[in-house]
């Protein structure tokens, strides 16, 4: 999707990244900027939680936590989690999940506007979005 010049595009129109609810539904962990990253609202309303961890490529000197947190291990590679149990949220199954989610929760929505996704070339954007 992001490199149609190399991989082609399975989509006729790329997604409009900044129309998803980034406040409480399609949210991110807080890695570097608490005023921009993170989420507000209710745990029950989170649909997608983006780790933003760079697969270990976090600049530890800039990270809010002071280091790299392996969120794959927290959310997926845990012996106490039953990922097949759809009735019981992960944060109820493992306190480490709850601790991490709450560490990225902000007291109010970000004061800065959502930045557009810069992963798409300008000509791949819909006409109304092109610069």
PDB file of C-alpha atoms in Angstrom:
ATOM      1  CA  UNK A   1       0.000   0.000   0.000  1.00  0.00           C
ATOM      2  CA  UNK A   2       2.761   2.435   0.861  1.00  0.00           C
ATOM      3  CA  UNK A   3       5.160   1.577  -1.987  1.00  0.00           C
ATOM      4  CA  UNK A   4       3.032   0.963  -5.077  1.00  0.00           C
ATOM      5  CA  UNK A   5       6.076   1.694  -7.275  1.00  0.00           C
ATOM      6  CA  UNK A   6       7.698  -1.477  -5.900  1.00  0.00           C
ATOM      7  CA  UNK A   7       4.884  -3.760  -4.737  1.00  0.00           C
ATOM      8  CA  UNK A   8       1.917  -2.519  -6.712  1.00  0.00           C
ATOM      9  CA  UNK A   9      -1.241  -1.557  -4.875  1.00  0.00           C
ATOM     10  CA  UNK A  10      -4.017  -3.960  -3.878  1.00  0.00           C
ATOM     11  CA  UNK A  11      -6.271  -0.959  -3.260  1.00  0.00           C
ATOM     12  CA  UNK A  12      -7.848   1.321  -5.805  1.00  0.00           C
ATOM     13  CA  UNK A  13      -7.586   4.216  -3.323  1.00  0.00           C
ATOM     14  CA  UNK A  14      -5.178   4.296  -0.365  1.00  0.00           C
ATOM     15  CA  UNK A  15      -6.763   4.663   3.070  1.00  0.00           C
ATOM     16  CA  UNK A  16      -7.284   8.142   4.459  1.00  0.00           C
ATOM     17  CA  UNK A  17      -5.118   7.689   7.556  1.00  0.00           C
ATOM     18  CA  UNK A  18      -6.138  10.748   9.487  1.00  0.00           C
ATOM     19  CA  UNK A  19      -9.874  10.027   9.510  1.00  0.00           C
ATOM     20  CA  UNK A  20      -9.650   7.147  11.981  1.00  0.00           C
ATOM     21  CA  UNK A  21     -10.507   7.995  15.586  1.00  0.00           C
ATOM     22  CA  UNK A  22      -6.999   8.407  16.998  1.00  0.00           C
ATOM     23  CA  UNK A  23      -8.283   9.533  20.391  1.00  0.00           C
ATOM     24  CA  UNK A  24      -9.784   6.253  21.635  1.00  0.00           C
ATOM     25  CA  UNK A  25     -10.312   3.664  18.865  1.00  0.00           C
ATOM     26  CA  UNK A  26      -7.188   3.485  16.646  1.00  0.00           C
ATOM     27  CA  UNK A  27      -4.537   4.505  19.127  1.00  0.00           C
ATOM     28  CA  UNK A  28      -0.807   4.337  19.763  1.00  0.00           C
ATOM     29  CA  UNK A  29       1.510   3.690  22.635  1.00  0.00           C
ATOM     30  CA  UNK A  30       3.468   6.636  23.986  1.00  0.00           C
ATOM     31  CA  UNK A  31       7.104   6.281  22.987  1.00  0.00           C
ATOM     32  CA  UNK A  32       8.499   9.806  22.549  1.00  0.00           C
ATOM     33  CA  UNK A  33       5.814  12.502  22.714  1.00  0.00           C
ATOM     34  CA  UNK A  34       3.061  12.299  25.345  1.00  0.00           C
ATOM     35  CA  UNK A  35       1.360  15.372  23.844  1.00  0.00           C
ATOM     36  CA  UNK A  36       0.976  13.645  20.473  1.00  0.00           C
ATOM     37  CA  UNK A  37       1.159   9.895  21.064  1.00  0.00           C
ATOM     38  CA  UNK A  38      -0.989   7.810  23.370  1.00  0.00           C
ATOM     39  CA  UNK A  39      -4.723   7.746  23.829  1.00  0.00           C
ATOM     40  CA  UNK A  40      -7.564   8.971  26.023  1.00  0.00           C
ATOM     41  CA  UNK A  41     -10.903   7.484  26.924  1.00  0.00           C
ATOM     42  CA  UNK A  42     -11.931   3.946  27.743  1.00  0.00           C
ATOM     43  CA  UNK A  43      -9.976   0.701  27.431  1.00  0.00           C
ATOM     44  CA  UNK A  44     -13.138  -0.956  26.096  1.00  0.00           C
ATOM     45  CA  UNK A  45     -13.229   1.380  23.082  1.00  0.00           C
ATOM     46  CA  UNK A  46      -9.748   0.579  21.753  1.00  0.00           C
ATOM     47  CA  UNK A  47      -9.946  -1.268  18.423  1.00  0.00           C
ATOM     48  CA  UNK A  48      -6.312  -1.122  17.250  1.00  0.00           C
ATOM     49  CA  UNK A  49      -3.297  -0.447  19.457  1.00  0.00           C
ATOM     50  CA  UNK A  50      -0.194   0.483  17.449  1.00  0.00           C
ATOM     51  CA  UNK A  51       3.012  -0.274  19.338  1.00  0.00           C
ATOM     52  CA  UNK A  52       5.180   2.407  17.635  1.00  0.00           C
ATOM     53  CA  UNK A  53       8.183   0.516  18.949  1.00  0.00           C
ATOM     54  CA  UNK A  54      10.214   0.348  15.756  1.00  0.00           C
ATOM     55  CA  UNK A  55      10.801  -3.380  16.303  1.00  0.00           C
ATOM     56  CA  UNK A  56      13.491  -2.563  18.823  1.00  0.00           C
ATOM     57  CA  UNK A  57      14.641   0.555  17.000  1.00  0.00           C
ATOM     58  CA  UNK A  58      13.603   2.924  19.773  1.00  0.00           C
ATOM     59  CA  UNK A  59      16.047   5.715  20.631  1.00  0.00           C
ATOM     60  CA  UNK A  60      16.401   4.971  24.331  1.00  0.00           C
ATOM     61  CA  UNK A  61      17.810   8.419  25.081  1.00  0.00           C
ATOM     62  CA  UNK A  62      14.577  10.001  23.766  1.00  0.00           C
ATOM     63  CA  UNK A  63      12.012   7.408  24.886  1.00  0.00           C
ATOM     64  CA  UNK A  64       9.606   8.416  27.662  1.00  0.00           C
ATOM     65  CA  UNK A  65      10.201   5.078  29.404  1.00  0.00           C
ATOM     66  CA  UNK A  66      13.978   5.526  29.218  1.00  0.00           C
ATOM     67  CA  UNK A  67      14.378   2.343  27.221  1.00  0.00           C
ATOM     68  CA  UNK A  68      12.921  -0.171  24.811  1.00  0.00           C
ATOM     69  CA  UNK A  69       9.836  -2.102  25.926  1.00  0.00           C
ATOM     70  CA  UNK A  70       9.222  -5.289  23.953  1.00  0.00           C
ATOM     71  CA  UNK A  71       5.469  -4.981  23.446  1.00  0.00           C
ATOM     72  CA  UNK A  72       5.338  -8.150  21.370  1.00  0.00           C
ATOM     73  CA  UNK A  73       6.293 -10.066  24.503  1.00  0.00           C
ATOM     74  CA  UNK A  74       3.786  -8.133  26.628  1.00  0.00           C
ATOM     75  CA  UNK A  75       0.814  -8.562  24.267  1.00  0.00           C
ATOM     76  CA  UNK A  76       1.501 -11.828  22.419  1.00  0.00           C
ATOM     77  CA  UNK A  77       4.347 -13.871  23.852  1.00  0.00           C
ATOM     78  CA  UNK A  78       2.977 -14.271  27.355  1.00  0.00           C
ATOM     79  CA  UNK A  79       2.199 -17.578  29.002  1.00  0.00           C
ATOM     80  CA  UNK A  80      -0.638 -16.023  31.037  1.00  0.00           C
ATOM     81  CA  UNK A  81      -2.570 -14.704  28.027  1.00  0.00           C
ATOM     82  CA  UNK A  82      -5.212 -16.712  26.224  1.00  0.00           C
ATOM     83  CA  UNK A  83      -5.486 -14.863  22.908  1.00  0.00           C
ATOM     84  CA  UNK A  84      -8.392 -17.113  21.885  1.00  0.00           C
ATOM     85  CA  UNK A  85     -10.514 -15.929  24.840  1.00  0.00           C
ATOM     86  CA  UNK A  86     -12.543 -13.148  23.229  1.00  0.00           C
ATOM     87  CA  UNK A  87     -14.768 -12.737  26.286  1.00  0.00           C
ATOM     88  CA  UNK A  88     -11.963 -11.595  28.589  1.00  0.00           C
ATOM     89  CA  UNK A  89      -9.864  -8.581  27.525  1.00  0.00           C
ATOM     90  CA  UNK A  90      -6.088  -8.964  27.594  1.00  0.00           C
ATOM     91  CA  UNK A  91      -5.735  -6.292  30.286  1.00  0.00           C
ATOM     92  CA  UNK A  92      -7.865  -8.462  32.608  1.00  0.00           C
ATOM     93  CA  UNK A  93      -5.748 -11.530  31.869  1.00  0.00           C
ATOM     94  CA  UNK A  94      -2.311  -9.991  32.498  1.00  0.00           C
ATOM     95  CA  UNK A  95      -1.556  -6.970  34.690  1.00  0.00           C
ATOM     96  CA  UNK A  96       1.465  -6.146  32.493  1.00  0.00           C
ATOM     97  CA  UNK A  97      -0.892  -5.379  29.596  1.00  0.00           C
ATOM     98  CA  UNK A  98      -3.010  -3.124  31.797  1.00  0.00           C
ATOM     99  CA  UNK A  99       0.074  -1.358  33.170  1.00  0.00           C
ATOM    100  CA  UNK A 100       1.371  -0.653  29.692  1.00  0.00           C
ATOM    101  CA  UNK A 101      -1.957   0.527  28.285  1.00  0.00           C
ATOM    102  CA  UNK A 102      -2.465   2.873  31.221  1.00  0.00           C
ATOM    103  CA  UNK A 103       1.103   4.197  30.899  1.00  0.00           C
ATOM    104  CA  UNK A 104       0.173   5.463  27.410  1.00  0.00           C
ATOM    105  CA  UNK A 105      -3.158   6.896  28.484  1.00  0.00           C
ATOM    106  CA  UNK A 106      -3.177  10.692  28.488  1.00  0.00           C
ATOM    107  CA  UNK A 107      -5.390  12.897  30.694  1.00  0.00           C
ATOM    108  CA  UNK A 108      -6.819  14.681  27.652  1.00  0.00           C
ATOM    109  CA  UNK A 109      -6.708  14.428  23.851  1.00  0.00           C
ATOM    110  CA  UNK A 110      -3.539  15.699  22.148  1.00  0.00           C
ATOM    111  CA  UNK A 111      -3.344  19.454  21.802  1.00  0.00           C
ATOM    112  CA  UNK A 112      -1.544  19.182  18.481  1.00  0.00           C
ATOM    113  CA  UNK A 113      -3.573  18.277  15.380  1.00  0.00           C
ATOM    114  CA  UNK A 114      -3.134  14.834  13.883  1.00  0.00           C
ATOM    115  CA  UNK A 115      -0.292  14.824  11.384  1.00  0.00           C
ATOM    116  CA  UNK A 116      -0.970  13.330   7.956  1.00  0.00           C
ATOM    117  CA  UNK A 117       0.684  10.043   7.124  1.00  0.00           C
ATOM    118  CA  UNK A 118       3.947  10.797   5.302  1.00  0.00           C
ATOM    119  CA  UNK A 119       4.446   7.238   4.111  1.00  0.00           C
ATOM    120  CA  UNK A 120       2.529   7.805   0.888  1.00  0.00           C
ATOM    121  CA  UNK A 121       3.894   9.601  -2.128  1.00  0.00           C
ATOM    122  CA  UNK A 122       1.911  12.718  -3.000  1.00  0.00           C
ATOM    123  CA  UNK A 123       0.591  11.247  -6.277  1.00  0.00           C
ATOM    124  CA  UNK A 124      -0.750   8.195  -4.397  1.00  0.00           C
ATOM    125  CA  UNK A 125      -3.000  10.409  -2.271  1.00  0.00           C
ATOM    126  CA  UNK A 126      -6.596  11.166  -3.223  1.00  0.00           C
ATOM    127  CA  UNK A 127      -6.924  14.386  -5.242  1.00  0.00           C
ATOM    128  CA  UNK A 128      -8.441  16.292  -2.328  1.00  0.00           C
ATOM    129  CA  UNK A 129      -5.401  15.437  -0.164  1.00  0.00           C
ATOM    130  CA  UNK A 130      -2.567  16.125  -2.619  1.00  0.00           C
ATOM    131  CA  UNK A 131      -0.251  19.024  -1.882  1.00  0.00           C
TER     132      UNK A 131
END
